[in-house]
Short mmCIF file of C-alpha atoms in Angstrom, two decimals:
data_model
loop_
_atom_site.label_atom_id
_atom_site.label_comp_id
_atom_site.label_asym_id
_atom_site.label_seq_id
_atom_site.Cartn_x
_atom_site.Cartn_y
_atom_site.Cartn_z
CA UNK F 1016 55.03 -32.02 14.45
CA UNK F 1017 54.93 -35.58 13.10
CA UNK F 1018 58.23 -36.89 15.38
CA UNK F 1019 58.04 -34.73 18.34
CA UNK F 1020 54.58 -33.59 18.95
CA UNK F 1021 55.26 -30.22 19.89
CA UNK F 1022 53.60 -27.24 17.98
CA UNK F 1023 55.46 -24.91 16.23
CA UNK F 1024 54.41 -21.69 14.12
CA UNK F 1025 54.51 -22.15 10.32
CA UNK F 1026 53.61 -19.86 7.64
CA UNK F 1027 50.80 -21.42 5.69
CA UNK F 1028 49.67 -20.92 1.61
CA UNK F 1029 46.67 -22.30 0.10
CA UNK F 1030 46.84 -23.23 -3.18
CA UNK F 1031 44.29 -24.78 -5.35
CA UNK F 1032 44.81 -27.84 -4.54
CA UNK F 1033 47.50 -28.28 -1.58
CA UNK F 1034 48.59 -26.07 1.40
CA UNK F 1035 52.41 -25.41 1.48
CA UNK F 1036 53.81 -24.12 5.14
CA UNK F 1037 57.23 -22.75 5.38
CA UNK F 1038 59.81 -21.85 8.53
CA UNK F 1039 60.23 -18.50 10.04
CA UNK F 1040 63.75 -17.03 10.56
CA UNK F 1041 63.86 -13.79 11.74
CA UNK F 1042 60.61 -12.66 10.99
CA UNK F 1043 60.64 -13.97 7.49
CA UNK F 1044 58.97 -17.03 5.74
CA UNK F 1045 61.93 -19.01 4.29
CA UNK F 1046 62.12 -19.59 0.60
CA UNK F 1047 61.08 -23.01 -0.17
CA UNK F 1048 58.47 -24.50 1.52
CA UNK F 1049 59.04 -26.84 4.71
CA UNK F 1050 56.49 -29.51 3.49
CA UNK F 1051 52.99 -29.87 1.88
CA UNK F 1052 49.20 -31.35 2.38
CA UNK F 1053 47.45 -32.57 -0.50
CA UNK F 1054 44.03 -31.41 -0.66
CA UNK F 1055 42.71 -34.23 -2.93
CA UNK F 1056 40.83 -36.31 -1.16
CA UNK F 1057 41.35 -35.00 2.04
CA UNK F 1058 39.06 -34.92 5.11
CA UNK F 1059 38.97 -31.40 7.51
CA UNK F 1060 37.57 -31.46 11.01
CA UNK F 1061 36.48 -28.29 12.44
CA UNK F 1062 36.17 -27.93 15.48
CA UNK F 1063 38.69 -30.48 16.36
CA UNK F 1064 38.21 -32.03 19.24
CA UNK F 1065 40.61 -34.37 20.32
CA UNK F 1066 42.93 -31.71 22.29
CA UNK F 1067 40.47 -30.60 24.71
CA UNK F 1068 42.37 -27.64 25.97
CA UNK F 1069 42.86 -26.58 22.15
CA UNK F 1070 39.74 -25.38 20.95
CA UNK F 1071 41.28 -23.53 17.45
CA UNK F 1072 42.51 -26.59 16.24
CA UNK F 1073 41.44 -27.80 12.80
CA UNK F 1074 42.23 -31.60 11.38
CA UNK F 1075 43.02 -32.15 8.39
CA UNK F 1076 43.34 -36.37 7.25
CA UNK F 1077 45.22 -36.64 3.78
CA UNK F 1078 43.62 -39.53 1.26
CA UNK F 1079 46.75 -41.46 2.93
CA UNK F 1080 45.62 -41.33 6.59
CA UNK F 1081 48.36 -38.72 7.47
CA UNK F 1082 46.63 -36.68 10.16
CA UNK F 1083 47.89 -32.91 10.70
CA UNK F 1084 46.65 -30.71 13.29
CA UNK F 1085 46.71 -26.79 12.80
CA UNK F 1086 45.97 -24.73 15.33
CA UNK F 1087 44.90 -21.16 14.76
CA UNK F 1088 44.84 -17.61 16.53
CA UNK F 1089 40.96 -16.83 17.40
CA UNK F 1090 37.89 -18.41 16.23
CA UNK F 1091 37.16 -15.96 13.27
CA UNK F 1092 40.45 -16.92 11.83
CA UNK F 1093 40.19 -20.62 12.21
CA UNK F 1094 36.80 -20.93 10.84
CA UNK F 1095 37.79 -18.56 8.08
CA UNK F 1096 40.45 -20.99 6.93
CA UNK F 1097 38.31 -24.03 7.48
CA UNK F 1098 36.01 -22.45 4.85
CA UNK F 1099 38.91 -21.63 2.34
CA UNK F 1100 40.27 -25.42 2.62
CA UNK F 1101 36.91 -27.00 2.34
CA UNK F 1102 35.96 -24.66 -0.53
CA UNK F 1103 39.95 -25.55 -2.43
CA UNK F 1104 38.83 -29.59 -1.30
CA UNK F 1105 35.45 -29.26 -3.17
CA UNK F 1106 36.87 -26.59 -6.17
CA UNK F 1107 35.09 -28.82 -8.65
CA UNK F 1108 31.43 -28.27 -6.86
CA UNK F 1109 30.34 -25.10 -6.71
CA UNK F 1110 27.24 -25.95 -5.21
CA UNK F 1111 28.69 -26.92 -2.35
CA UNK F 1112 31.27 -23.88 -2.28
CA UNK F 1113 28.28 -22.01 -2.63
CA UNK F 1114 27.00 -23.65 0.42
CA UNK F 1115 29.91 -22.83 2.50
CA UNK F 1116 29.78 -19.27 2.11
CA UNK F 1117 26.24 -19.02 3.46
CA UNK F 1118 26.97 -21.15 6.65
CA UNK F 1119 30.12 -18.78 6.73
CA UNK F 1120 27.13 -15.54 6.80
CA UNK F 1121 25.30 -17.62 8.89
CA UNK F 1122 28.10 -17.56 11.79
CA UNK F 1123 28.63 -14.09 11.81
CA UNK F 1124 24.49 -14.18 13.54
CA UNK F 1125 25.01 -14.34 17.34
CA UNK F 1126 28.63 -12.77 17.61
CA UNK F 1127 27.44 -10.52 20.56
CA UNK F 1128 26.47 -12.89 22.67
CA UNK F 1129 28.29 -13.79 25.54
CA UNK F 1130 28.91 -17.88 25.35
CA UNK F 1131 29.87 -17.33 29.01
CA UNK F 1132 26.47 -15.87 30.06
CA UNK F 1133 24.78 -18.54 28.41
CA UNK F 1134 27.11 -21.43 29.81
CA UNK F 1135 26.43 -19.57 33.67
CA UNK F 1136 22.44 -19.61 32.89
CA UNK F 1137 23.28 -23.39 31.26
CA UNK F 1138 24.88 -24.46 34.85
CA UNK F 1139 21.98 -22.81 37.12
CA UNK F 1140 20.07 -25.88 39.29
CA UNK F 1141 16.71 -24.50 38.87
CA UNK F 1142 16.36 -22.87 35.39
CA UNK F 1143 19.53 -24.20 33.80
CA UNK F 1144 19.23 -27.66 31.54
CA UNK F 1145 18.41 -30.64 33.03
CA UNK F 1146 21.52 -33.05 33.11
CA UNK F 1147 20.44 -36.94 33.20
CA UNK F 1148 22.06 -40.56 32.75
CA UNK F 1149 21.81 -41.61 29.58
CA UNK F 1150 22.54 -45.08 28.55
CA UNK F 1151 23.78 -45.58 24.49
CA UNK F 1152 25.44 -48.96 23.27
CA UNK F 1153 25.87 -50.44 26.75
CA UNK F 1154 27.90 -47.50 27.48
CA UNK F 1155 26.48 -45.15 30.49
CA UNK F 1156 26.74 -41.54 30.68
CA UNK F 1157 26.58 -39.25 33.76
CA UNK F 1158 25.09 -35.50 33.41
CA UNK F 1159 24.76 -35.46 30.06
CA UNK F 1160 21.89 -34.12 28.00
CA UNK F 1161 20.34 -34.42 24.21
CA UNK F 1162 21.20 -32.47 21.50
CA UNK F 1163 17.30 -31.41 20.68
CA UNK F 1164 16.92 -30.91 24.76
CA UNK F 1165 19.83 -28.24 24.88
CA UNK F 1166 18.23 -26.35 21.41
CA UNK F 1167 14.64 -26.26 23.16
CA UNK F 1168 16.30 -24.82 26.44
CA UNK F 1169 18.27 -21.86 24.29
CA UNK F 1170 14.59 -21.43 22.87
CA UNK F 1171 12.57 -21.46 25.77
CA UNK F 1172 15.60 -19.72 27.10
CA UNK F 1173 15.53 -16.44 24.80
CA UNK F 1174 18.96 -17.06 23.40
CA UNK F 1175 17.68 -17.85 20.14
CA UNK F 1176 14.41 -17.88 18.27
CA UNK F 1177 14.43 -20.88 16.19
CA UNK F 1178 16.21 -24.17 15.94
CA UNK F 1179 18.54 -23.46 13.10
CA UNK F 1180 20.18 -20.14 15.49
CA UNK F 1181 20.09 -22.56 18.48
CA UNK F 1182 21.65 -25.40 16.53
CA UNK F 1183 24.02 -22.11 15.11
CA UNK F 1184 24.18 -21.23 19.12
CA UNK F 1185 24.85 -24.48 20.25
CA UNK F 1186 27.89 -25.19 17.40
CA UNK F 1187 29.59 -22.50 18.97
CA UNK F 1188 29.61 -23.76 22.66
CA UNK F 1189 30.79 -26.41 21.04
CA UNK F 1190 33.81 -24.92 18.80
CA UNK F 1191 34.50 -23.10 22.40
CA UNK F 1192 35.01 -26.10 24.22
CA UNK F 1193 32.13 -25.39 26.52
CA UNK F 1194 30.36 -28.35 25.60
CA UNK F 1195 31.41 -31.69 24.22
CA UNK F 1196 30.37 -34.78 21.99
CA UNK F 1197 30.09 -37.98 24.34
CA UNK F 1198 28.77 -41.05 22.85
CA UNK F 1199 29.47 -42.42 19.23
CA UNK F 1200 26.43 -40.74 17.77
CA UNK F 1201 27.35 -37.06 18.60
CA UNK F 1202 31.45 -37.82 17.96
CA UNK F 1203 31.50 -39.36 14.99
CA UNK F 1204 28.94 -35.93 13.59
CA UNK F 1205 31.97 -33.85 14.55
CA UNK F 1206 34.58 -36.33 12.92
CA UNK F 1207 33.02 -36.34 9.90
CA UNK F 1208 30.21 -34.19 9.22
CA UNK F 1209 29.94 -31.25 7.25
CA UNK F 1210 30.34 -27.72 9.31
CA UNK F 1211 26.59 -27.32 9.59
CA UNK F 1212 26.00 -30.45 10.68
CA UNK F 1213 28.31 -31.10 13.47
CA UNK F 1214 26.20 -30.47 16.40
CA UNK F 1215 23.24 -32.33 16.03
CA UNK F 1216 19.23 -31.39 16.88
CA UNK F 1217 18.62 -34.70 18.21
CA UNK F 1218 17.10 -36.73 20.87
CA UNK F 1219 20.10 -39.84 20.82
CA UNK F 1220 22.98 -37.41 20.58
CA UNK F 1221 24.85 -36.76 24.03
CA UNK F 1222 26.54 -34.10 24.95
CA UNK F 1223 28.05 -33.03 28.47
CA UNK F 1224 29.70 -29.66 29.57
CA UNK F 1225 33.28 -29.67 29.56
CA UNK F 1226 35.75 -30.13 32.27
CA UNK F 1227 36.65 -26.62 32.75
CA UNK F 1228 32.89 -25.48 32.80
CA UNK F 1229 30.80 -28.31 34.88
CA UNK F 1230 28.83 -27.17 37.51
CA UNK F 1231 30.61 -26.16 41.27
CA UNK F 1232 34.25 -26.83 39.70
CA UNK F 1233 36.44 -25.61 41.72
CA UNK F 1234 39.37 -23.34 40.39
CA UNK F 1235 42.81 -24.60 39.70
CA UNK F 1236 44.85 -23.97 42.17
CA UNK F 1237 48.24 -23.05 41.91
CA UNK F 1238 51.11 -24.99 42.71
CA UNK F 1239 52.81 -24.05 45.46
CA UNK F 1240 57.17 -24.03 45.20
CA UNK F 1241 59.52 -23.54 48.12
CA UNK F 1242 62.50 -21.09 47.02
CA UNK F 1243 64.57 -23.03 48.30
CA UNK F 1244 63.67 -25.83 45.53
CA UNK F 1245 64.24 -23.46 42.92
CA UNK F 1246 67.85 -21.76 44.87
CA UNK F 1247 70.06 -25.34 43.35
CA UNK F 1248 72.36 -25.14 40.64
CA UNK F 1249 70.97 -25.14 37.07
CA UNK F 1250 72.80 -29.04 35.98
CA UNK F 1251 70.90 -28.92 32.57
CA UNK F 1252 67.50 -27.61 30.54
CA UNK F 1253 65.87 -27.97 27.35
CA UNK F 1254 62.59 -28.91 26.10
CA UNK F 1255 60.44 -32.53 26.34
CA UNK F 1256 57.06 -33.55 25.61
CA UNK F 1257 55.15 -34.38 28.51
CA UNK F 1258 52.29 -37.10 29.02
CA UNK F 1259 49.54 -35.36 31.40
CA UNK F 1260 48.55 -36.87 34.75
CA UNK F 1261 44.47 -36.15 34.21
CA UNK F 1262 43.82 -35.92 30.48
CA UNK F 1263 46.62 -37.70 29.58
CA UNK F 1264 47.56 -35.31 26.80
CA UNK F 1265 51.15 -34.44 25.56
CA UNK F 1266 52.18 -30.86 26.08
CA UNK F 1267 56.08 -29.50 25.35
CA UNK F 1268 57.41 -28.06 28.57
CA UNK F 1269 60.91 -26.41 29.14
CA UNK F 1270 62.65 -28.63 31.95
CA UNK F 1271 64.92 -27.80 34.16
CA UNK F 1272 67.38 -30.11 36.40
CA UNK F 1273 69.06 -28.58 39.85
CA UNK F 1274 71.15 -30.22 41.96
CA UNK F 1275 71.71 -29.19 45.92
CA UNK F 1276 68.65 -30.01 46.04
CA UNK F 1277 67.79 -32.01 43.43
CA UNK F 1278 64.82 -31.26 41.36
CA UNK F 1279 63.05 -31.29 38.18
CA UNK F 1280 60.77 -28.36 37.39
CA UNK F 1281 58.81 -27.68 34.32
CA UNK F 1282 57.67 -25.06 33.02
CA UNK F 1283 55.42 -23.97 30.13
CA UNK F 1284 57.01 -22.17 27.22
CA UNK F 1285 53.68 -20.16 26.12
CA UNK F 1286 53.91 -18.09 28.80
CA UNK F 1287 55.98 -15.00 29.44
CA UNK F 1288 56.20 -15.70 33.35
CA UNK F 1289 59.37 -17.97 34.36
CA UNK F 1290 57.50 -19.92 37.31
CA UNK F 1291 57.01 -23.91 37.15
CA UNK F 1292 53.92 -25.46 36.03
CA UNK F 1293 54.98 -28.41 38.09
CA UNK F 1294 58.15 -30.15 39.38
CA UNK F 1295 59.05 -32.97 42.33
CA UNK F 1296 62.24 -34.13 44.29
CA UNK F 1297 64.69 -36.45 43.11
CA UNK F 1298 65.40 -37.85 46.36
CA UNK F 1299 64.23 -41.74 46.04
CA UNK F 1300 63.05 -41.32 42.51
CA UNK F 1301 63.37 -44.07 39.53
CA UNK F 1302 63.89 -43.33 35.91
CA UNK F 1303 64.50 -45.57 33.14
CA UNK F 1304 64.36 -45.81 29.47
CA UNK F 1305 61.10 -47.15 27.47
CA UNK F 1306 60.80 -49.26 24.65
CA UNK F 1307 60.06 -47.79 21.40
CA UNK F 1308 58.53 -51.07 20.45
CA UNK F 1309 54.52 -49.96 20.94
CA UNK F 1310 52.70 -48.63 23.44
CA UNK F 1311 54.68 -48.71 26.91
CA UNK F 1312 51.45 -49.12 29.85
CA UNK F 1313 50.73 -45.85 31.08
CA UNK F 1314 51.35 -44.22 27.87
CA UNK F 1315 48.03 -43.00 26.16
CA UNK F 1316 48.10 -41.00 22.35
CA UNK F 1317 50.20 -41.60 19.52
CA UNK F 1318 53.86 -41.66 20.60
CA UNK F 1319 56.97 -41.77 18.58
CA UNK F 1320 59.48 -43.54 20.97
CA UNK F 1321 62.45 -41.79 22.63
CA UNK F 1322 60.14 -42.23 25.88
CA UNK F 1323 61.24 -42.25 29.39
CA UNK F 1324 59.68 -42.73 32.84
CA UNK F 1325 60.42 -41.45 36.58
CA UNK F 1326 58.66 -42.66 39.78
CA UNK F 1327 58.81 -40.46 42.55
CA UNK F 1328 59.42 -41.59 45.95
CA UNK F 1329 55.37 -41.23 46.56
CA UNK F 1330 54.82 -43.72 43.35
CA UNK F 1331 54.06 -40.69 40.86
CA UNK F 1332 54.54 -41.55 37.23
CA UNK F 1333 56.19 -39.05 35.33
CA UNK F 1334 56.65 -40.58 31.48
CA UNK F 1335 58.52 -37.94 29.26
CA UNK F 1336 59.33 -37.70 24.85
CA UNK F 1337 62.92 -36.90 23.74
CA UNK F 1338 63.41 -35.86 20.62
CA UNK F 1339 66.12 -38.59 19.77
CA UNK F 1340 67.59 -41.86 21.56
CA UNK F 1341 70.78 -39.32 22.25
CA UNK F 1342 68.65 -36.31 24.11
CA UNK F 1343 66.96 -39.52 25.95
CA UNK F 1344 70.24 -40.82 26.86
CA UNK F 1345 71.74 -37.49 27.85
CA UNK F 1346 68.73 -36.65 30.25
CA UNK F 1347 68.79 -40.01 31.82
CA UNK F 1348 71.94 -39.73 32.53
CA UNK F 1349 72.08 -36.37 34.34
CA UNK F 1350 69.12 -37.51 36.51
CA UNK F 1351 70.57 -40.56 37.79
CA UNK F 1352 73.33 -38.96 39.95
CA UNK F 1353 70.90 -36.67 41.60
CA UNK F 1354 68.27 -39.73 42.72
#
């Protein structure tokens, strides 16, 4: 969404030269389209990776800097429309279309291999690849390693047997999110490259594993809830955008407000179980209203105003998107009495 920057399921058709997406009401694409993306002179990144826990997301930048984001259901389908788009983008050069389809073949080479197996053998200390500092632009970078080190390990390695699978091999971890660009030589490839040329063979382009897959990292654990936290009565609910405390990311969450006691849990509306993701006392908590005017400190991304912040009693910083000044208002004002 361009306001609220929650995600919400559209029915999309590509045309020859723009991609209409509608609403769904009971099951059914609505008549006339919701909005449209012009494909003339438009930009598509794919894989996107500026959600880092989205890794079927594909950019698209309009000729007038409008960025969308589209997420898709499974790799196959999100590289299959990347294809389509690029190939409606470039209609008037068929060399290039006819490009396309042969990197689209081309993908289809190492399906059955497991990306996990390879990531495990990746993360081994004595036969896995070697992570060093690397220093680019004055900027340092801790276990990282090369793009042309990481193709001769999945050669030496038996996972592929030449460069262009490995590079093939490699664009996958990638797309996966078990690997990522750091550095401006290896990000800016993905931001503007051409699919085939996104990860790059080369000795000056870094690239680290991800979060979720470095070496020894532990596994999340779950957060803990007393029932009695959850046992108050229900004094409102609805759904906010959320700033992250570690990636600083903005997810939608379902909150909900109880009073006697008073807390605020949150939970996360993709999943079918009705347990928090998080939550915290009122007790000795803050909250207060943000200006819309710029970036409030704390506040990473693009916002859209409507922001609000509470402090917990330990000096947690919870900073939270309404959809409008009223919902911002309203929530305020229910969480005040409880604090």
């Amino acid at each position: 969404g361009h306001i609220v920057r929650n995600w919400k399921v559209r029915w999309f058709v590509l045309l020859q030269d723009k991609l209409l997406y509608y609403k769904i009401e009971g099951g059914k694409k609505e008549p006339t389209p919701k909005g449209r993306i012009l494909l003339d002179g438009c930009t598509i990144t794919c894989p996107c990776l500026e959600y880092e826990n989205r890794p079927l997301l594909i950019k698209l930048k309009t000729k007038t800097n409008t960025d969308y984001f589209l997420e898709c259901c499974s790799r196959e389908e999100r590289d299959s429309w990347a294809l389509d788009i690029t190939g409606a983008i470039h209609a008037g050069h068929p060399v290039q279309v006819q490009e396309l389809h042969r990197m689209k073949n081309s993908f289809k080479l190492l399906e059955n291999i497991s990306l996990h197996h390879i990531v495990k053998k990746m993360c081994d200390s004595s036969t896995g690849i070697k992570l060093t500092r690397n220093l680019e632009q004055g900027n340092r970078y801790k276990e990282t390693f090369t793009g042309s080190a990481l193709v001769d390990w999945l050669i030496s390695s038996s996972f592929a047997v030449s460069r262009f699978e490995a590079v093939t091999l490699a664009s996958m971890l990638m797309e996966e999110n078990f690997i990522k660009p750091v550095g401006a030589r290896s990000t800016e490839a993905t931001r503007y490259s051409d699919l085939s040329e996104q990860f790059l063979d080369d000795s000056t382009a870094l690239y680290m594993f991800a979060e979720s897959n470095k070496k020894n990292s532990s596994s999340k654990e779950e957060v803990q809830f007393n029932i009695s936290e959850l046992s108050g009565t229900i004094v409102k609910q609805g759904f906010l955008v959320k700033q992250g405390h570690k990636r600083k990311n903005w997810k939608v969450r379902r909150f909900v407000l109880r009073a006697d006691p008073a807390f605020l849990h949150y939970y996360d509306p993709t999943k079918e179980e009705d347990r928090p993701v998080g939550g915290f006392s009122l007790r000795g908590c803050l909250v207060s209203a943000l200006e819309d005017n710029g970036v409030p400190a704390g506040v990473k991304g693009n916002v859209q105003g409507n922001l609000f912040k509470i402090i917990t009693k330990n000096d947690t910083h919870y900073y939270i998107q309404a959809s409008s000044k009223a919902e911002r208002v309203q929530w305020i004002e229910a969480i005040k009495p409880l604090t």
